[in-house]
Short mmCIF file of C-alpha atoms in Angstrom, two decimals:
data_model
loop_
_atom_site.label_atom_id
_atom_site.label_comp_id
_atom_site.label_asym_id
_atom_site.label_seq_id
_atom_site.Cartn_x
_atom_site.Cartn_y
_atom_site.Cartn_z
CA MET Q 1 -125.39 -43.34 -15.80
CA ASP Q 2 -128.43 -41.53 -17.24
CA GLU Q 3 -128.62 -41.09 -21.02
CA LEU Q 4 -130.14 -37.88 -22.39
CA VAL Q 5 -130.85 -37.36 -26.08
CA THR Q 6 -130.49 -33.84 -27.45
CA GLY Q 7 -132.34 -32.32 -30.38
CA ASP Q 8 -129.47 -33.32 -32.67
CA ALA Q 9 -129.88 -36.98 -31.65
CA VAL Q 10 -126.69 -36.86 -29.58
CA VAL Q 11 -126.70 -39.11 -26.54
CA LEU Q 12 -125.32 -37.43 -23.43
CA GLY Q 13 -124.14 -39.45 -20.46
CA LEU Q 14 -125.03 -37.45 -17.35
CA GLN Q 15 -125.08 -38.68 -13.79
CA PRO Q 16 -128.02 -37.18 -11.91
CA ALA Q 17 -127.43 -35.96 -8.38
CA ARG Q 18 -129.11 -37.96 -5.65
CA LEU Q 19 -130.94 -36.81 -2.55
CA PRO Q 20 -128.04 -36.72 -0.03
CA SER Q 21 -125.79 -34.49 -2.14
CA ARG Q 22 -128.68 -32.26 -3.15
CA ALA Q 23 -129.85 -31.91 0.46
CA LEU Q 24 -126.35 -30.91 1.54
CA ALA Q 25 -126.14 -28.32 -1.24
CA ILE Q 26 -129.53 -26.86 -0.32
CA ALA Q 27 -128.54 -26.73 3.36
CA ILE Q 28 -125.40 -24.73 2.50
CA ASP Q 29 -127.38 -22.35 0.30
CA LEU Q 30 -130.08 -21.86 2.96
CA ALA Q 31 -127.47 -21.19 5.65
CA VAL Q 32 -125.89 -18.48 3.52
CA LEU Q 33 -129.25 -16.95 2.57
CA LEU Q 34 -130.58 -16.94 6.13
CA THR Q 35 -127.38 -15.29 7.38
CA VAL Q 36 -127.71 -12.55 4.79
CA PHE Q 37 -131.43 -12.17 5.54
CA VAL Q 38 -130.86 -11.84 9.30
CA LEU Q 39 -128.11 -9.26 8.86
CA LEU Q 40 -130.24 -7.29 6.40
CA SER Q 41 -133.27 -7.46 8.69
CA VAL Q 42 -131.28 -6.13 11.64
CA GLY Q 43 -129.96 -3.28 9.52
CA LEU Q 44 -133.43 -2.42 8.23
CA ALA Q 45 -134.91 -2.58 11.74
CA VAL Q 46 -132.38 -0.05 12.98
CA ALA Q 47 -132.91 2.16 9.91
CA THR Q 48 -136.75 2.06 10.09
CA VAL Q 49 -137.18 2.46 13.84
CA THR Q 50 -139.10 5.71 13.32
CA LEU Q 51 -141.56 4.24 10.78
CA ASP Q 52 -144.96 2.77 11.58
CA GLU Q 53 -145.73 -0.93 11.70
CA ALA Q 54 -147.19 -1.15 8.19
CA ALA Q 55 -144.09 0.33 6.59
CA THR Q 56 -141.86 -1.91 8.68
CA ALA Q 57 -143.86 -5.02 7.64
CA ALA Q 58 -143.70 -4.03 3.96
CA ILE Q 59 -139.97 -3.56 4.15
CA GLY Q 60 -139.61 -6.94 5.87
CA VAL Q 61 -141.64 -8.71 3.14
CA ALA Q 62 -139.60 -6.97 0.45
CA ALA Q 63 -136.37 -8.08 2.12
CA PHE Q 64 -137.67 -11.66 2.34
CA LEU Q 65 -138.59 -11.77 -1.35
CA LEU Q 66 -135.35 -10.08 -2.34
CA VAL Q 67 -133.02 -12.39 -0.42
CA LEU Q 68 -134.74 -15.77 -0.11
CA VAL Q 69 -136.53 -15.74 -3.47
CA GLY Q 70 -134.62 -13.38 -5.72
CA GLY Q 71 -131.21 -14.42 -4.38
CA PRO Q 72 -131.26 -18.05 -5.62
CA ILE Q 73 -132.79 -16.98 -8.94
CA ALA Q 74 -130.08 -14.38 -9.54
CA VAL Q 75 -127.25 -16.67 -8.45
CA GLU Q 76 -128.34 -19.61 -10.62
CA THR Q 77 -128.89 -17.33 -13.61
CA LEU Q 78 -125.53 -15.59 -13.37
CA SER Q 79 -123.56 -18.74 -12.55
CA GLN Q 80 -125.50 -20.96 -15.02
CA GLY Q 81 -126.72 -23.36 -12.36
CA ARG Q 82 -123.84 -23.26 -9.88
CA SER Q 83 -124.85 -21.89 -6.50
CA LEU Q 84 -122.48 -21.87 -3.55
CA GLY Q 85 -123.81 -25.14 -2.15
CA LYS Q 86 -123.83 -26.86 -5.53
CA LEU Q 87 -120.31 -25.64 -6.22
CA ALA Q 88 -119.14 -27.08 -2.90
CA CYS Q 89 -120.82 -30.44 -3.60
CA GLY Q 90 -119.80 -30.65 -7.27
CA LEU Q 91 -123.34 -30.25 -8.63
CA ARG Q 92 -124.86 -28.16 -11.38
CA VAL Q 93 -128.33 -27.40 -12.73
CA VAL Q 94 -128.72 -28.05 -16.47
CA ARG Q 95 -131.58 -28.26 -18.92
CA ASP Q 96 -133.15 -31.55 -19.93
CA ASP Q 97 -130.99 -31.55 -23.07
CA GLY Q 98 -127.80 -30.95 -21.07
CA GLY Q 99 -127.41 -27.25 -21.92
CA PRO Q 100 -126.97 -24.38 -19.43
CA ILE Q 101 -130.07 -22.94 -17.81
CA ARG Q 102 -131.38 -19.43 -18.37
CA PHE Q 103 -133.43 -16.93 -16.40
CA ARG Q 104 -136.80 -18.61 -17.03
CA HIS Q 105 -135.50 -21.94 -15.74
CA ALA Q 106 -134.09 -20.33 -12.62
CA LEU Q 107 -137.32 -18.34 -12.09
CA VAL Q 108 -139.48 -21.49 -12.15
CA ARG Q 109 -137.10 -23.32 -9.83
CA GLY Q 110 -136.92 -20.42 -7.38
CA SER Q 111 -140.68 -19.87 -7.35
CA MET Q 112 -141.41 -23.55 -6.75
CA GLY Q 113 -138.64 -23.70 -4.15
CA VAL Q 114 -140.53 -21.24 -1.94
CA VAL Q 115 -143.39 -23.72 -1.74
CA GLU Q 116 -141.66 -27.10 -1.64
CA ILE Q 117 -138.57 -26.11 0.36
CA LEU Q 118 -139.37 -23.07 2.51
CA GLY Q 119 -143.12 -23.63 2.84
CA THR Q 120 -142.94 -27.34 3.76
CA PHE Q 121 -139.42 -27.39 5.25
CA GLY Q 122 -138.19 -29.51 2.32
CA VAL Q 123 -140.64 -32.40 2.79
CA VAL Q 124 -142.25 -32.08 -0.65
CA ALA Q 125 -138.85 -31.70 -2.29
CA CYS Q 126 -137.53 -34.84 -0.60
CA VAL Q 127 -140.56 -36.91 -1.53
CA SER Q 128 -140.51 -35.82 -5.16
CA SER Q 129 -136.75 -36.49 -5.43
CA LEU Q 130 -137.20 -40.00 -4.02
CA VAL Q 131 -140.08 -40.77 -6.36
CA SER Q 132 -138.43 -39.40 -9.50
CA ALA Q 133 -136.15 -41.73 -11.44
CA ARG Q 134 -133.62 -38.94 -11.94
CA GLY Q 135 -133.99 -37.32 -8.52
CA ARG Q 136 -135.94 -34.29 -9.73
CA ARG Q 137 -138.03 -32.10 -7.46
CA LEU Q 138 -141.14 -30.22 -8.59
CA GLY Q 139 -139.13 -27.16 -9.56
CA ASP Q 140 -137.05 -29.31 -11.91
CA VAL Q 141 -140.12 -30.97 -13.41
CA PHE Q 142 -141.92 -27.70 -14.17
CA GLY Q 143 -138.77 -25.87 -15.18
CA GLY Q 144 -137.39 -28.59 -17.44
CA THR Q 145 -134.12 -28.87 -15.53
CA LEU Q 146 -131.98 -31.53 -13.96
CA VAL Q 147 -129.32 -31.42 -11.25
CA VAL Q 148 -126.27 -33.43 -12.31
CA ARG Q 149 -122.89 -34.21 -10.85
CA GLU Q 150 -119.93 -32.39 -12.36
CA ARG Q 151 -117.18 -34.16 -10.43
CA VAL Q 152 -117.47 -37.78 -11.52
CA SER Q 153 -114.86 -40.31 -10.48
CA VAL Q 154 -112.67 -41.36 -13.39
CA SER Q 155 -112.83 -45.06 -14.09
CA ARG Q 156 -109.58 -46.97 -14.10
CA THR Q 157 -108.19 -47.65 -17.54
CA PHE Q 158 -106.47 -50.92 -18.35
CA ALA Q 159 -103.61 -51.39 -20.79
CA VAL Q 160 -103.63 -53.96 -23.55
CA PRO Q 161 -102.05 -57.15 -22.16
CA PRO Q 162 -98.86 -58.28 -23.92
CA PRO Q 163 -98.91 -61.46 -26.00
CA PRO Q 164 -97.07 -64.62 -24.96
CA PRO Q 165 -93.33 -64.38 -25.65
CA TRP Q 166 -93.42 -67.28 -28.09
CA LEU Q 167 -95.92 -65.38 -30.28
CA VAL Q 168 -93.94 -62.12 -30.52
CA GLY Q 169 -92.78 -61.54 -34.09
CA ARG Q 170 -94.71 -64.49 -35.50
CA PHE Q 171 -97.07 -62.30 -37.58
CA GLN Q 172 -94.50 -60.04 -39.23
CA GLN Q 173 -95.65 -61.09 -42.72
CA ALA Q 174 -99.34 -60.43 -42.03
CA ASP Q 175 -101.06 -57.75 -44.12
CA LEU Q 176 -102.67 -55.38 -41.64
CA SER Q 177 -103.54 -52.61 -44.09
CA THR Q 178 -106.99 -54.01 -44.85
CA VAL Q 179 -108.17 -54.06 -41.23
CA PRO Q 180 -110.58 -51.14 -40.55
CA ASP Q 181 -110.19 -48.89 -37.56
CA GLY Q 182 -113.49 -50.05 -36.11
CA LEU Q 183 -112.24 -53.61 -35.78
CA TRP Q 184 -108.99 -52.44 -34.17
CA LEU Q 185 -111.01 -50.43 -31.65
CA ALA Q 186 -113.26 -53.40 -30.87
CA ILE Q 187 -110.25 -55.68 -30.36
CA ARG Q 188 -108.55 -53.17 -28.10
CA GLN Q 189 -111.67 -52.72 -26.00
CA TYR Q 190 -112.05 -56.47 -25.68
CA LEU Q 191 -108.42 -56.97 -24.62
CA THR Q 192 -108.62 -54.24 -21.97
CA ARG Q 193 -111.90 -55.52 -20.49
CA MET Q 194 -111.87 -59.25 -21.12
CA HIS Q 195 -111.15 -60.03 -17.47
CA GLN Q 196 -114.42 -58.34 -16.50
CA LEU Q 197 -116.49 -60.66 -18.71
CA ASP Q 198 -117.89 -64.06 -18.07
CA ALA Q 199 -115.74 -66.96 -19.23
CA GLY Q 200 -118.20 -68.11 -21.90
CA VAL Q 201 -118.84 -64.59 -23.19
CA ARG Q 202 -115.10 -63.88 -23.19
CA ARG Q 203 -114.32 -66.98 -25.24
CA SER Q 204 -117.09 -66.42 -27.80
CA MET Q 205 -116.16 -62.76 -28.32
CA ALA Q 206 -112.49 -63.62 -28.76
CA GLU Q 207 -113.29 -66.29 -31.35
CA ARG Q 208 -115.56 -63.97 -33.31
CA LEU Q 209 -113.01 -61.13 -33.33
CA ALA Q 210 -110.20 -63.53 -34.24
CA TYR Q 211 -112.24 -64.89 -37.15
CA ASP Q 212 -112.94 -61.38 -38.48
CA LEU Q 213 -109.29 -60.40 -38.12
CA ALA Q 214 -107.99 -63.56 -39.78
CA SER Q 215 -110.37 -63.17 -42.73
CA LEU Q 216 -109.07 -59.64 -43.37
CA THR Q 217 -105.35 -60.28 -42.86
CA GLY Q 218 -105.21 -63.67 -44.52
CA THR Q 219 -103.32 -65.08 -41.54
CA PRO Q 220 -105.34 -67.78 -39.78
CA VAL Q 221 -105.17 -68.49 -36.10
CA PRO Q 222 -102.35 -70.99 -35.50
CA GLN Q 223 -103.33 -74.41 -34.27
CA GLY Q 224 -103.47 -74.58 -30.49
CA VAL Q 225 -103.19 -70.80 -29.98
CA PRO Q 226 -106.04 -69.23 -27.96
CA ALA Q 227 -108.04 -66.59 -29.77
CA ALA Q 228 -107.25 -63.93 -27.13
CA ALA Q 229 -103.51 -64.59 -27.46
CA TYR Q 230 -103.79 -64.34 -31.23
CA LEU Q 231 -105.52 -60.97 -30.95
CA ALA Q 232 -102.91 -59.68 -28.50
CA ALA Q 233 -100.06 -60.80 -30.77
CA VAL Q 234 -101.51 -59.11 -33.85
CA VAL Q 235 -102.17 -55.88 -31.93
CA HIS Q 236 -98.58 -56.00 -30.64
CA GLU Q 237 -97.29 -56.42 -34.21
CA ARG Q 238 -99.33 -53.44 -35.38
CA ARG Q 239 -97.98 -51.31 -32.55
CA ALA Q 240 -94.41 -52.36 -33.36
CA ARG Q 241 -94.88 -51.39 -37.00
CA GLU Q 242 -96.26 -48.00 -36.06
CA THR Q 243 -93.30 -47.42 -33.73
CA ARG Q 244 -90.80 -48.31 -36.45
CA ARG Q 245 -92.59 -46.11 -38.97
CA VAL Q 246 -92.55 -43.10 -36.65
CA ALA Q 247 -88.88 -43.64 -35.81
CA ALA Q 248 -87.95 -43.93 -39.50
CA ALA Q 249 -89.82 -40.73 -40.32
CA ALA Q 250 -88.03 -38.89 -37.52
CA ASN Q 251 -84.62 -40.13 -38.71
CA ARG Q 252 -85.43 -39.16 -42.30
CA ASP Q 253 -86.37 -35.63 -41.25
CA ALA Q 254 -83.19 -35.33 -39.18
CA ARG Q 255 -81.02 -36.39 -42.15
CA ALA Q 256 -82.78 -33.96 -44.47
CA GLN Q 257 -82.24 -31.13 -42.03
CA ALA Q 258 -78.57 -32.07 -41.67
CA ARG Q 259 -78.14 -31.89 -45.46
CA VAL Q 260 -79.75 -28.48 -45.66
CA PHE Q 261 -77.91 -27.04 -42.66
CA PRO Q 262 -74.60 -28.89 -42.20
CA SER Q 263 -72.96 -28.72 -38.81
CA GLY Q 264 -70.82 -25.61 -38.32
CA ALA Q 265 -71.92 -23.90 -41.55
CA PRO Q 266 -73.51 -20.46 -41.17
CA LEU Q 267 -77.11 -20.10 -42.25
CA PHE Q 268 -76.35 -16.95 -44.30
CA ALA Q 269 -72.76 -16.99 -45.75
CA PRO Q 270 -71.54 -13.67 -47.29
CA ALA Q 271 -70.68 -13.51 -50.98
CA HIS Q 272 -67.04 -12.72 -50.17
CA PRO Q 273 -65.12 -12.47 -46.91
CA PRO Q 274 -65.54 -9.14 -45.15
CA GLY Q 275 -62.56 -6.80 -45.13
CA ASP Q 276 -61.36 -7.83 -48.64
CA PRO Q 277 -62.43 -4.96 -50.94
CA THR Q 278 -60.13 -6.14 -53.70
CA ARG Q 279 -62.09 -9.34 -54.32
CA GLY Q 280 -64.80 -9.20 -56.91
CA VAL Q 281 -66.91 -11.79 -58.60
CA ALA Q 282 -65.76 -15.37 -58.25
CA GLY Q 283 -63.39 -16.30 -61.05
CA ALA Q 284 -62.45 -12.69 -61.97
CA ALA Q 285 -59.00 -11.14 -61.52
CA PRO Q 286 -58.44 -9.27 -58.26
CA VAL Q 287 -59.16 -5.57 -58.48
CA SER Q 288 -56.57 -3.17 -57.13
CA ALA Q 289 -57.57 -0.70 -54.50
CA HIS Q 290 -55.86 2.06 -56.50
CA PRO Q 291 -56.40 1.66 -60.28
CA PRO Q 292 -53.51 2.60 -62.57
CA LEU Q 293 -53.33 6.21 -63.70
CA PRO Q 294 -52.92 7.02 -67.38
CA GLU Q 295 -49.44 7.73 -68.66
CA GLY Q 296 -48.42 11.36 -68.28
CA SER Q 297 -50.91 12.02 -65.49
CA ARG Q 298 -49.00 10.33 -62.70
CA PRO Q 299 -48.26 12.61 -59.78
CA GLN Q 300 -44.76 13.48 -58.80
CA GLY Q 301 -43.06 10.75 -56.82
CA HIS Q 302 -45.14 7.91 -58.28
CA ARG Q 303 -42.98 4.85 -58.85
CA GLY Q 304 -45.49 2.35 -60.11
CA ASN Q 305 -48.76 0.66 -59.33
CA ASP Q 306 -47.15 -1.98 -57.16
CA GLU Q 307 -45.64 0.41 -54.65
CA ALA Q 308 -47.35 0.86 -51.35
CA THR Q 309 -47.01 4.64 -51.10
CA VAL Q 310 -47.88 7.55 -53.36
CA GLN Q 311 -46.49 11.08 -53.00
CA VAL Q 312 -48.95 13.82 -53.85
CA ASP Q 313 -48.27 17.49 -53.06
CA GLY Q 314 -45.44 16.58 -50.72
CA ALA Q 315 -47.59 14.16 -48.70
CA GLN Q 316 -46.18 10.65 -48.54
CA GLY Q 317 -48.19 7.58 -47.63
CA ARG Q 318 -51.62 9.17 -48.33
CA PRO Q 319 -53.62 8.29 -51.47
CA PRO Q 320 -55.24 11.03 -53.53
CA THR Q 321 -58.68 12.11 -52.31
CA GLY Q 322 -59.90 13.92 -55.40
CA PHE Q 323 -60.49 17.19 -53.59
CA ALA Q 324 -58.36 20.28 -54.43
CA PRO Q 325 -56.94 22.20 -51.44
CA PRO Q 326 -58.28 25.70 -50.88
CA ALA Q 327 -56.26 28.50 -52.55
#
């Protein structure tokens, strides 16, 4: 893994492409460019059959520069370093600081590629890539670029090993709130990679981490317990506490939601049941649909406020509307 430092002092881990993958990418690009150049040359030869030799030679040189020189420059500029061959091989051209290339970088690479790839059949490019520590050819050196691998195999991750069963729950009274996150991260990295270390280095690292952890928690390493087992047991206790805390928070939120919105209750209850116009404000007496008329103004046939029908102008069973019939 090659480390590059940017202008902001950020270390980038980039894996430079080696000669075999770069040679395969260049071969794919050259095959595509030569196919396009041959097809274009045949078309131009048919179109310029009536021209003289000087004009035909000029057109041929222009086609060569346009396809074999301008083609790679345009493709790398527009695709930010991903030509067809590099895309097939999982490669990309980047700047020395890891950023995407621009037109000037592609121009220098394309111009130098005519000399070291087309002019010498790739011999100079191969020699410079073998000599360079990062596999750079002359175009990369003068252009300030680097060809890196985009598709990198993902390393296998290991889980934290469980503690011995007889240590589970033994550190429930330990105070883990004073342990910083950096120490937890260091312990976790040690537990996941301790089998890749030498026996002496593994034992010394475990003892040092266990000492730091015990000094912060106030819980010393039990007599006869290995330091690695102690670390695994404390990490297991911390994980169990986090699990219980998350579960308790979820149950508390569920209970609060159940109190706000009880089961079966509508979210927006009306002030009074629909279809009951006689009901007013809660606690008030029910209001009649037909208020009592003053004495002496009752229409003929009226028998009281509690009767269901009212006779007005010979019509029975129809309440007064308030509108006078036309004369």
